[in-house]
Short mmCIF file of C-alpha atoms in Angstrom, two decimals:
data_model
loop_
_atom_site.label_atom_id
_atom_site.label_comp_id
_atom_site.label_asym_id
_atom_site.label_seq_id
_atom_site.Cartn_x
_atom_site.Cartn_y
_atom_site.Cartn_z
CA GLY G 14 0.09 -0.01 -0.14
CA ALA G 15 0.73 3.68 -0.42
CA VAL G 16 3.41 4.67 2.29
CA VAL G 17 4.20 8.49 3.38
CA SER G 18 7.42 8.98 5.63
CA GLN G 19 7.46 12.23 7.90
CA HIS G 20 10.96 13.11 9.64
CA PRO G 21 11.52 14.14 11.78
CA SER G 22 9.29 12.35 14.42
CA ARG G 23 9.85 14.52 17.39
CA VAL G 24 11.77 17.90 17.65
CA ILE G 25 13.24 20.30 20.29
CA CYS G 26 13.87 24.04 18.91
CA LYS G 27 14.62 27.06 20.63
CA SER G 28 12.58 29.96 20.16
CA GLY G 29 13.25 32.22 17.12
CA THR G 30 15.25 28.91 15.23
CA SER G 31 13.61 27.29 12.06
CA VAL G 32 12.68 23.73 11.96
CA LYS G 33 12.44 21.20 8.88
CA ILE G 34 9.82 19.15 8.95
CA GLU G 35 10.06 16.44 5.30
CA CYS G 36 7.46 14.28 4.36
CA ARG G 37 8.31 11.94 1.59
CA SER G 38 5.88 9.66 -0.10
CA LEU G 39 8.05 6.38 -0.77
CA ASP G 40 6.02 4.12 -3.70
CA PHE G 41 3.79 6.75 -5.29
CA GLN G 42 4.09 9.90 -6.61
CA ALA G 43 1.66 12.97 -4.87
CA THR G 44 0.34 15.06 -7.06
CA THR G 45 -1.06 17.16 -4.06
CA MET G 46 0.47 17.56 -0.13
CA PHE G 47 -1.62 18.73 2.39
CA TRP G 48 0.36 19.90 5.69
CA TYR G 49 -2.19 20.00 9.19
CA ARG G 50 -1.49 20.79 12.64
CA GLN G 51 -3.01 19.08 15.21
CA PHE G 52 -3.45 20.88 18.92
CA PRO G 53 -3.71 18.57 22.29
CA LYS G 54 -7.57 17.33 22.62
CA GLN G 55 -7.94 19.15 19.03
CA SER G 56 -8.52 18.51 15.51
CA LEU G 57 -6.65 18.43 12.38
CA MET G 58 -6.36 21.49 10.93
CA LEU G 59 -5.28 21.92 7.79
CA MET G 60 -2.36 24.66 6.76
CA ALA G 61 -2.13 24.19 3.02
CA THR G 62 -2.31 21.99 -0.11
CA SER G 63 0.85 22.11 -2.16
CA ASN G 64 1.15 21.16 -5.33
CA GLU G 65 4.53 19.90 -7.13
CA GLY G 66 6.33 22.54 -8.83
CA SER G 67 3.93 25.37 -8.11
CA LYS G 68 3.10 27.82 -5.10
CA ALA G 69 1.05 26.35 -2.14
CA THR G 70 -2.37 27.75 -0.94
CA TYR G 71 -2.57 28.39 2.86
CA GLU G 72 -5.71 28.53 4.85
CA GLN G 73 -6.93 31.71 6.02
CA GLY G 74 -5.85 32.67 9.30
CA VAL G 75 -2.18 30.57 8.55
CA GLU G 76 1.03 33.02 7.42
CA LYS G 77 2.99 31.99 4.72
CA ASP G 78 6.16 33.79 5.60
CA LYS G 79 6.62 31.77 8.98
CA PHE G 80 5.14 28.53 7.35
CA LEU G 81 7.50 27.89 4.75
CA ILE G 82 6.07 24.85 1.99
CA ASN G 83 8.29 23.80 -0.97
CA HIS G 84 7.20 20.68 -3.08
CA ALA G 85 9.58 20.36 -5.37
CA SER G 86 9.13 16.82 -6.59
CA LEU G 87 6.35 14.42 -6.80
CA THR G 88 7.94 12.55 -4.43
CA LEU G 89 8.26 15.05 -1.47
CA SER G 90 7.48 18.54 0.38
CA THR G 91 8.72 20.04 3.37
CA LEU G 92 7.46 22.13 5.87
CA THR G 93 10.29 24.81 7.44
CA VAL G 94 8.51 26.54 10.61
CA THR G 95 10.07 30.09 10.45
CA SER G 96 11.37 31.64 13.83
CA ALA G 97 9.50 29.50 16.22
CA HIS G 98 8.13 30.20 19.31
CA PRO G 99 6.33 28.38 22.06
CA GLU G 100 2.72 28.87 20.82
CA ASP G 101 3.87 26.84 17.93
CA SER G 102 4.12 23.92 19.77
CA SER G 103 2.07 21.35 17.98
CA PHE G 104 1.37 17.77 16.05
CA TYR G 105 2.17 18.52 12.63
CA ILE G 106 0.52 15.99 9.91
CA CYS G 107 1.49 15.29 6.39
CA SER G 108 -1.01 14.14 4.05
CA ALA G 109 -0.91 13.02 0.24
CA ARG G 110 -2.33 11.76 -2.78
CA ASP G 111 -1.71 9.52 -4.82
CA SER G 112 -2.03 10.83 -8.25
CA ARG G 113 -2.77 7.22 -9.66
CA GLY G 114 -6.71 7.61 -8.35
CA PRO G 115 -8.91 10.46 -7.65
CA TYR G 116 -8.66 9.21 -4.13
CA GLY G 117 -6.80 7.84 -1.42
CA TYR G 118 -5.05 10.20 1.07
CA THR G 119 -2.27 8.61 3.08
CA PHE G 120 -1.04 9.67 6.27
CA GLY G 121 2.81 10.36 7.87
CA SER G 122 3.48 9.32 11.33
CA GLY G 123 3.32 13.17 12.34
CA THR G 124 6.18 15.45 13.69
CA ARG G 125 6.01 16.81 17.61
CA LEU G 126 7.31 20.08 17.98
CA THR G 127 8.38 21.08 21.13
CA VAL G 128 9.73 25.17 20.87
CA VAL G 129 11.20 26.10 24.25
CA GLY O 2 -16.37 28.04 4.12
CA GLU O 3 -15.63 25.30 4.41
CA ASN O 4 -16.86 22.94 7.81
CA VAL O 5 -17.66 19.76 8.96
CA GLU O 6 -19.33 19.73 12.49
CA GLN O 7 -19.51 16.46 14.39
CA HIS O 8 -21.53 15.01 17.68
CA PRO O 9 -21.11 14.24 20.14
CA SER O 10 -17.73 15.58 21.07
CA THR O 11 -17.60 12.78 23.78
CA LEU O 12 -19.61 9.19 23.58
CA SER O 13 -19.07 6.44 26.69
CA VAL O 14 -21.20 3.06 25.74
CA GLN O 15 -21.54 -0.61 27.45
CA GLU O 16 -19.30 -3.16 25.60
CA GLY O 17 -21.68 -4.58 23.07
CA ASP O 18 -23.72 -2.02 22.58
CA SER O 19 -23.74 0.53 19.30
CA ALA O 20 -22.15 3.42 18.72
CA VAL O 21 -22.87 6.65 16.47
CA ILE O 22 -20.93 9.52 15.56
CA LYS O 23 -22.85 11.94 13.20
CA CYS O 24 -21.34 14.70 10.93
CA THR O 25 -22.46 17.54 8.39
CA TYR O 26 -20.64 19.44 6.04
CA SER O 27 -21.53 22.46 4.13
CA ASP O 28 -20.59 21.85 0.72
CA SER O 29 -22.89 20.03 -1.48
CA ALA O 30 -19.99 19.76 -3.81
CA SER O 31 -18.47 17.89 -1.51
CA ASN O 32 -17.90 13.90 -2.93
CA TYR O 33 -15.86 11.93 -0.76
CA PHE O 34 -16.31 11.36 3.16
CA PRO O 35 -13.59 9.55 5.60
CA TRP O 36 -13.76 8.33 8.53
CA TYR O 37 -10.47 8.06 10.56
CA LYS O 38 -9.64 6.30 13.61
CA GLN O 39 -6.93 8.24 15.97
CA GLU O 40 -4.52 6.76 18.82
CA LEU O 41 -2.76 9.60 21.02
CA GLY O 42 0.02 10.59 18.62
CA LYS O 43 -0.37 8.69 16.28
CA ARG O 44 -1.20 9.35 12.60
CA PRO O 45 -5.26 9.30 12.09
CA GLN O 46 -5.92 5.54 10.42
CA LEU O 47 -8.73 4.84 7.64
CA ILE O 48 -11.31 2.97 9.04
CA ILE O 49 -14.32 3.30 6.54
CA ASP O 50 -14.76 5.97 3.55
CA ILE O 51 -18.15 6.56 1.42
CA ARG O 52 -18.32 8.38 -2.06
CA SER O 53 -21.45 10.56 -3.09
CA ASN O 54 -22.74 8.28 -5.44
CA VAL O 55 -23.55 5.12 -2.22
CA GLY O 56 -26.27 5.80 0.60
CA GLU O 57 -24.02 3.69 2.22
CA LYS O 58 -21.53 1.65 3.02
CA LYS O 59 -21.13 -1.90 5.40
CA ASP O 60 -17.17 -3.22 6.88
CA GLN O 61 -18.27 -5.87 9.16
CA ARG O 62 -18.97 -3.94 12.40
CA ILE O 63 -18.65 -1.02 10.64
CA ALA O 64 -20.98 1.00 8.74
CA VAL O 65 -21.26 4.64 7.21
CA THR O 66 -24.35 6.65 5.72
CA LEU O 67 -24.92 9.32 3.51
CA ASN O 68 -27.52 11.52 2.97
CA LYS O 69 -26.30 13.73 0.65
CA THR O 70 -29.70 15.83 0.74
CA ALA O 71 -29.30 16.86 4.06
CA LYS O 72 -25.45 17.19 3.75
CA HIS O 73 -25.19 14.43 6.94
CA PHE O 74 -23.06 11.72 7.52
CA SER O 75 -23.30 8.74 9.92
CA LEU O 76 -20.61 6.19 11.54
CA HIS O 77 -21.93 3.44 12.84
CA ILE O 78 -20.17 1.16 15.12
CA THR O 79 -22.34 -1.95 16.33
CA GLU O 80 -21.17 -4.58 19.00
CA THR O 81 -18.52 -2.36 20.76
CA GLN O 82 -15.67 -3.66 22.08
CA PRO O 83 -12.88 -1.81 24.55
CA GLU O 84 -10.35 -1.52 22.11
CA ASP O 85 -12.79 0.48 19.67
CA SER O 86 -11.61 3.32 22.17
CA ALA O 87 -10.42 5.96 20.74
CA VAL O 88 -10.85 9.33 19.12
CA TYR O 89 -12.52 9.50 15.77
CA PHE O 90 -12.63 11.72 12.92
CA CYS O 91 -15.09 12.47 10.19
CA ALA O 92 -13.74 14.41 7.42
CA ALA O 93 -15.24 15.71 3.68
CA ALA O 94 -13.41 16.18 0.88
CA TYR O 95 -13.35 19.95 -0.82
CA GLY O 96 -12.04 21.75 -3.27
CA GLY O 97 -12.51 20.51 -7.08
CA ALA O 98 -9.12 19.47 -7.99
CA THR O 99 -6.92 19.62 -4.71
CA ASN O 100 -10.04 17.33 -2.84
CA LYS O 101 -8.85 18.85 0.49
CA LEU O 102 -9.49 16.90 3.48
CA ILE O 103 -11.31 19.38 6.00
CA PHE O 104 -12.14 17.44 9.49
CA GLY O 105 -14.90 17.24 11.75
CA THR O 106 -14.40 18.40 15.60
CA GLY O 107 -13.37 14.59 16.84
CA THR O 108 -15.41 11.89 19.05
CA LEU O 109 -13.65 10.62 22.04
CA LEU O 110 -15.59 7.10 22.77
CA ALA O 111 -15.26 5.31 25.25
CA VAL O 112 -16.22 1.63 25.29
CA GLN O 113 -16.80 0.18 29.07
CA PRO O 114 -16.24 -3.21 29.44
#
């Protein structure tokens, strides 16, 4: 089946630094990838949609200059949290759509970001 | 904008009873409705899904129903077991070509032995 690898699984960083999270589709080409953020005991909130080779589309209220998304190939998308603050601490999950069919969303294992 | 409402937020049932979780979506053009089970700190796990051209789908103890007219869809779990205890999310696919998934607010299901 489709597999999406997400790294790192956990990261602790200091306030003001940047953190990059990678999301890689291992056995399929992902034309579209999605990035979600999940705070404790809350739902998955869509942050942005990225399409290979084009700029990401951000959801309302998500700062595109703070959450940089790059989707340079059909198998890799990255999310960079710039100038991280403690309120950015959250669980970040990527999801990739398999280009072979109209549906089929495969999720990464998530990244627990803690900003101290 | 896109919105998916989910009820109840918490549900406690006795082992062997049935559990029903309901969701409502806002965009009549939505065409795909998956349900996910999520354990703490883990990725969402797809348990069942339904497309807009189908009214009901069943997989063993789990079933999903869809009412397109009312823009409602529901998850039904029969003969619940303690291992069914988890957080469940509904979702709806929006947005034409991108089909972004918007999630409901979640239901914490507790199955009491």
